PDB file of C-alpha atoms in Angstrom:
ATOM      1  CA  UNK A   1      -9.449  33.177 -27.699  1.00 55.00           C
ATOM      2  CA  UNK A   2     -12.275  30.821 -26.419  1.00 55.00           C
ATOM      3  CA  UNK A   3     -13.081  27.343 -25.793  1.00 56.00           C
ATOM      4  CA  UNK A   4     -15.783  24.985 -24.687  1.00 59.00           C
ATOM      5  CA  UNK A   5     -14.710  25.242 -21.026  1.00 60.00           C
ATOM      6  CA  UNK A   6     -14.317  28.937 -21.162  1.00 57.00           C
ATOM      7  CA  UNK A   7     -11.284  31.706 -22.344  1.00 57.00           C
ATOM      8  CA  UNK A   8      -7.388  31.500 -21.623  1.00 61.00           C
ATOM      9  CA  UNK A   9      -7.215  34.543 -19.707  1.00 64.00           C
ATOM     10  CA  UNK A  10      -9.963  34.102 -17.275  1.00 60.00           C
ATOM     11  CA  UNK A  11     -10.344  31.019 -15.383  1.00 57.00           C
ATOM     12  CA  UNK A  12     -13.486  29.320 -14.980  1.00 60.00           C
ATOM     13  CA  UNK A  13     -15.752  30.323 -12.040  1.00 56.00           C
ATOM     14  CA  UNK A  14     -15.318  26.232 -10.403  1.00 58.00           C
ATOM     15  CA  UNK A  15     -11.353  26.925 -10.315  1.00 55.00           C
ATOM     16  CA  UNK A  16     -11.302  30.373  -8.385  1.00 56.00           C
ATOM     17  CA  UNK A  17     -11.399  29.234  -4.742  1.00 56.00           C
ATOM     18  CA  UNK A  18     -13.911  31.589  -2.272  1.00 56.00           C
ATOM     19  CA  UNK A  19     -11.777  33.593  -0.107  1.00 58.00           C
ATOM     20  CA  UNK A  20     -15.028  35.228   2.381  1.00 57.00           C
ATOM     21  CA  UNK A  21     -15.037  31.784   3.964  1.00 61.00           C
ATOM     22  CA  UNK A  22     -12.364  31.108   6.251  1.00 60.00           C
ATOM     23  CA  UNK A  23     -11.157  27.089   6.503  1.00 59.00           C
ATOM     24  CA  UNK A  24     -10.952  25.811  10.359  1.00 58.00           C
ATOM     25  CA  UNK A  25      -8.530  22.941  11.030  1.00 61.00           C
ATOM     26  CA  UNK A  26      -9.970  19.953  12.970  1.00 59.00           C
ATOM     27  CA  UNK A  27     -13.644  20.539  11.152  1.00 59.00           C
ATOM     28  CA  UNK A  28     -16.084  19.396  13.754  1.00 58.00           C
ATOM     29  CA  UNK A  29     -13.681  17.265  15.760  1.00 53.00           C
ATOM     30  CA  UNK A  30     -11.951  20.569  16.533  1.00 58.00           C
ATOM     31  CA  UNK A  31     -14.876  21.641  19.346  1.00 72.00           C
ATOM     32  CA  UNK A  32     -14.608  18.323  21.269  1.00 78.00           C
ATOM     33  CA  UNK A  33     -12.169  17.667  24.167  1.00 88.00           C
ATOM     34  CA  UNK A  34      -9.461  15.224  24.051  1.00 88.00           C
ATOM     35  CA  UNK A  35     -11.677  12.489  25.900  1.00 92.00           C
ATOM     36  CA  UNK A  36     -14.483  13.036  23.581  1.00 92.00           C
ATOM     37  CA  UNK A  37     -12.340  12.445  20.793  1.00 92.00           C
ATOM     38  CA  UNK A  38     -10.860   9.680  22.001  1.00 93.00           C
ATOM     39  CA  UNK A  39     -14.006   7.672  22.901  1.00 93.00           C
ATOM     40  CA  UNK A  40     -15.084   8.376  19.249  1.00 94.00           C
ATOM     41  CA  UNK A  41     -11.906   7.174  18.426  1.00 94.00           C
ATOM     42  CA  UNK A  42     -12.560   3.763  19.845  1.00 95.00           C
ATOM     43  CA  UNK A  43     -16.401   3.550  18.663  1.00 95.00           C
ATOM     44  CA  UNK A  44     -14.581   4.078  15.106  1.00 96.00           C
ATOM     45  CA  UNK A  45     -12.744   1.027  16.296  1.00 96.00           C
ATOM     46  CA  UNK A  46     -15.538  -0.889  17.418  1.00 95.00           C
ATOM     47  CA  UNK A  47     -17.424  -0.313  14.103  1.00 95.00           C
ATOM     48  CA  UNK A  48     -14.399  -1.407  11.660  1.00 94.00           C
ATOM     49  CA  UNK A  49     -13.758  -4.202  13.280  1.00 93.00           C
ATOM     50  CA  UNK A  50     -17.147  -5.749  13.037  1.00 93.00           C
ATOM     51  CA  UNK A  51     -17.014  -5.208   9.310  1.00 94.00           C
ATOM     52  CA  UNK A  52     -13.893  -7.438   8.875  1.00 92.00           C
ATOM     53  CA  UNK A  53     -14.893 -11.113   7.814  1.00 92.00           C
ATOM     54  CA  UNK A  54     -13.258 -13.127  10.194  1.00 90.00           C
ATOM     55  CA  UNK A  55     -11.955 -16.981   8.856  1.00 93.00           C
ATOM     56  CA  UNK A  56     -13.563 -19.903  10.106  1.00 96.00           C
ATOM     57  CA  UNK A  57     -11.344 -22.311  12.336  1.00 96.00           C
ATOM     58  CA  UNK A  58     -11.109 -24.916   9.074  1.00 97.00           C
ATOM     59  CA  UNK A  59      -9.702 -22.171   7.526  1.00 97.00           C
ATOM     60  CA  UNK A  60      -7.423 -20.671   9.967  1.00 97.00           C
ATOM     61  CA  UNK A  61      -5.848 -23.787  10.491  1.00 97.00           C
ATOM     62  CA  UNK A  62      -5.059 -24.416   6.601  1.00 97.00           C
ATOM     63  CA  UNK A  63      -3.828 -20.704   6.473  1.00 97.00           C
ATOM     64  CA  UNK A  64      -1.481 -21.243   9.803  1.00 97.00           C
ATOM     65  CA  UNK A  65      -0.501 -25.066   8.063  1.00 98.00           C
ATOM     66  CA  UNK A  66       0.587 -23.320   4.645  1.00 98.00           C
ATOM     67  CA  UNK A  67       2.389 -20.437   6.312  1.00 98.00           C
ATOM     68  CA  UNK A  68       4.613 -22.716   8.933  1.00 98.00           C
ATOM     69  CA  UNK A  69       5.243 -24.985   5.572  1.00 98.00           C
ATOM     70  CA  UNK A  70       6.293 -21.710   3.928  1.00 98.00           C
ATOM     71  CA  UNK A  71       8.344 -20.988   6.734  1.00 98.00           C
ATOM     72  CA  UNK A  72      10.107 -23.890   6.585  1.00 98.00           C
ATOM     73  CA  UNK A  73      10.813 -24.266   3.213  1.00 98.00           C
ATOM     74  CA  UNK A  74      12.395 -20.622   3.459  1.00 98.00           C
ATOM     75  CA  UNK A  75      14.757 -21.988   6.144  1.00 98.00           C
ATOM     76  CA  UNK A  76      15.418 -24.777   4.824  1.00 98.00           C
ATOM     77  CA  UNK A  77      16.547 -22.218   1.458  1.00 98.00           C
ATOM     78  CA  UNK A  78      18.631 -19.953   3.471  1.00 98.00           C
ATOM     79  CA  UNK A  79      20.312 -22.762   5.501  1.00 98.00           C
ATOM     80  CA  UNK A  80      21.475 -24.359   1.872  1.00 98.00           C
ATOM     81  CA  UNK A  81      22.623 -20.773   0.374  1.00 98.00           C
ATOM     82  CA  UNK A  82      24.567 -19.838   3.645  1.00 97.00           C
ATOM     83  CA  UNK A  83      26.022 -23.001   3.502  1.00 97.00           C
ATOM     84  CA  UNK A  84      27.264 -22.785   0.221  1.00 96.00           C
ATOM     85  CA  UNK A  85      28.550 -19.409   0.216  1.00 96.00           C
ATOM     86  CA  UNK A  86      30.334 -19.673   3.475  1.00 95.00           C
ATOM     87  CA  UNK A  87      32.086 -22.946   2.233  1.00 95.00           C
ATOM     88  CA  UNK A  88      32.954 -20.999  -0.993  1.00 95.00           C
ATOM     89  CA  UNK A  89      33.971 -18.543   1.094  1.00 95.00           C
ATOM     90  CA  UNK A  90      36.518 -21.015   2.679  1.00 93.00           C
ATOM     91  CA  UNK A  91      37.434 -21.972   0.064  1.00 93.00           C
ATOM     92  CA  UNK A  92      38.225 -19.016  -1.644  1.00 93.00           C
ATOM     93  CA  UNK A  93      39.787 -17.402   1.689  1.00 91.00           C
ATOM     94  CA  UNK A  94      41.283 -20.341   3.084  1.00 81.00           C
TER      95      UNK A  94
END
C-alpha cells in the first residue's frame, strides 16, 4: 500500500540515517586545546554582550524606584499576614 510520501514498509530515503559517516563529538571545537577554547569562549562573551540594549540612567532609576516600591509593599504584606497568623496562632494555642 502507497502514499504520497512513499509505502508503509519502506521508509523514505530522508528518514534512513547514513551509517559510512562516522559522527565526532566536540565538531570543530574538538581539535582545539583547552586555552583555545576558552579564549573563544570569552570572545563569545564579548560579542553577546554588546548586542544587549543597555537602559539609559532615566530609566534605570525608574526601574530601581518601582522595584524598591515593590519591595516594600511585599514586606509590608508579609509583615501583616505573619502578624495575623501568629496572633491567631495565640490565640488558638494559648
Amino acid at each position: 500500500m502507497t502514499d504520497a510520501v512513499g509505502s508503509i514498509d519502506m521508509p523514505d530515503a530522508q528518514d534512513e540515517a547514513p551509517e559510512s559517516k562516522k559522527t565526532r563529538k566536540g565538531g570543530k571545537r574538538g581539535k582545539k586545546g583547552p586555552l583555545k577554547r576558552l579564549a573563544l569562549f570569552y570572545r563569545e562573551i564579548v560579542a553577546e554582550l554588546r548586542k544587549v540594549v543597555w537602559p539609559s540612567r532615566n530609566q534605570l532609576t525608574t526601574y530601581t524606584t518601582v522595584v524598591i516600591i515593590f519591595v516594600v509593599i511585599m514586606i509590608g504584606l508579609v509583615t501583616v499576614i505573619d502578624y495575623g497568623l501568629s496572633n491567631a496562632a495565640k490565640y488558638v494555642f494559648g
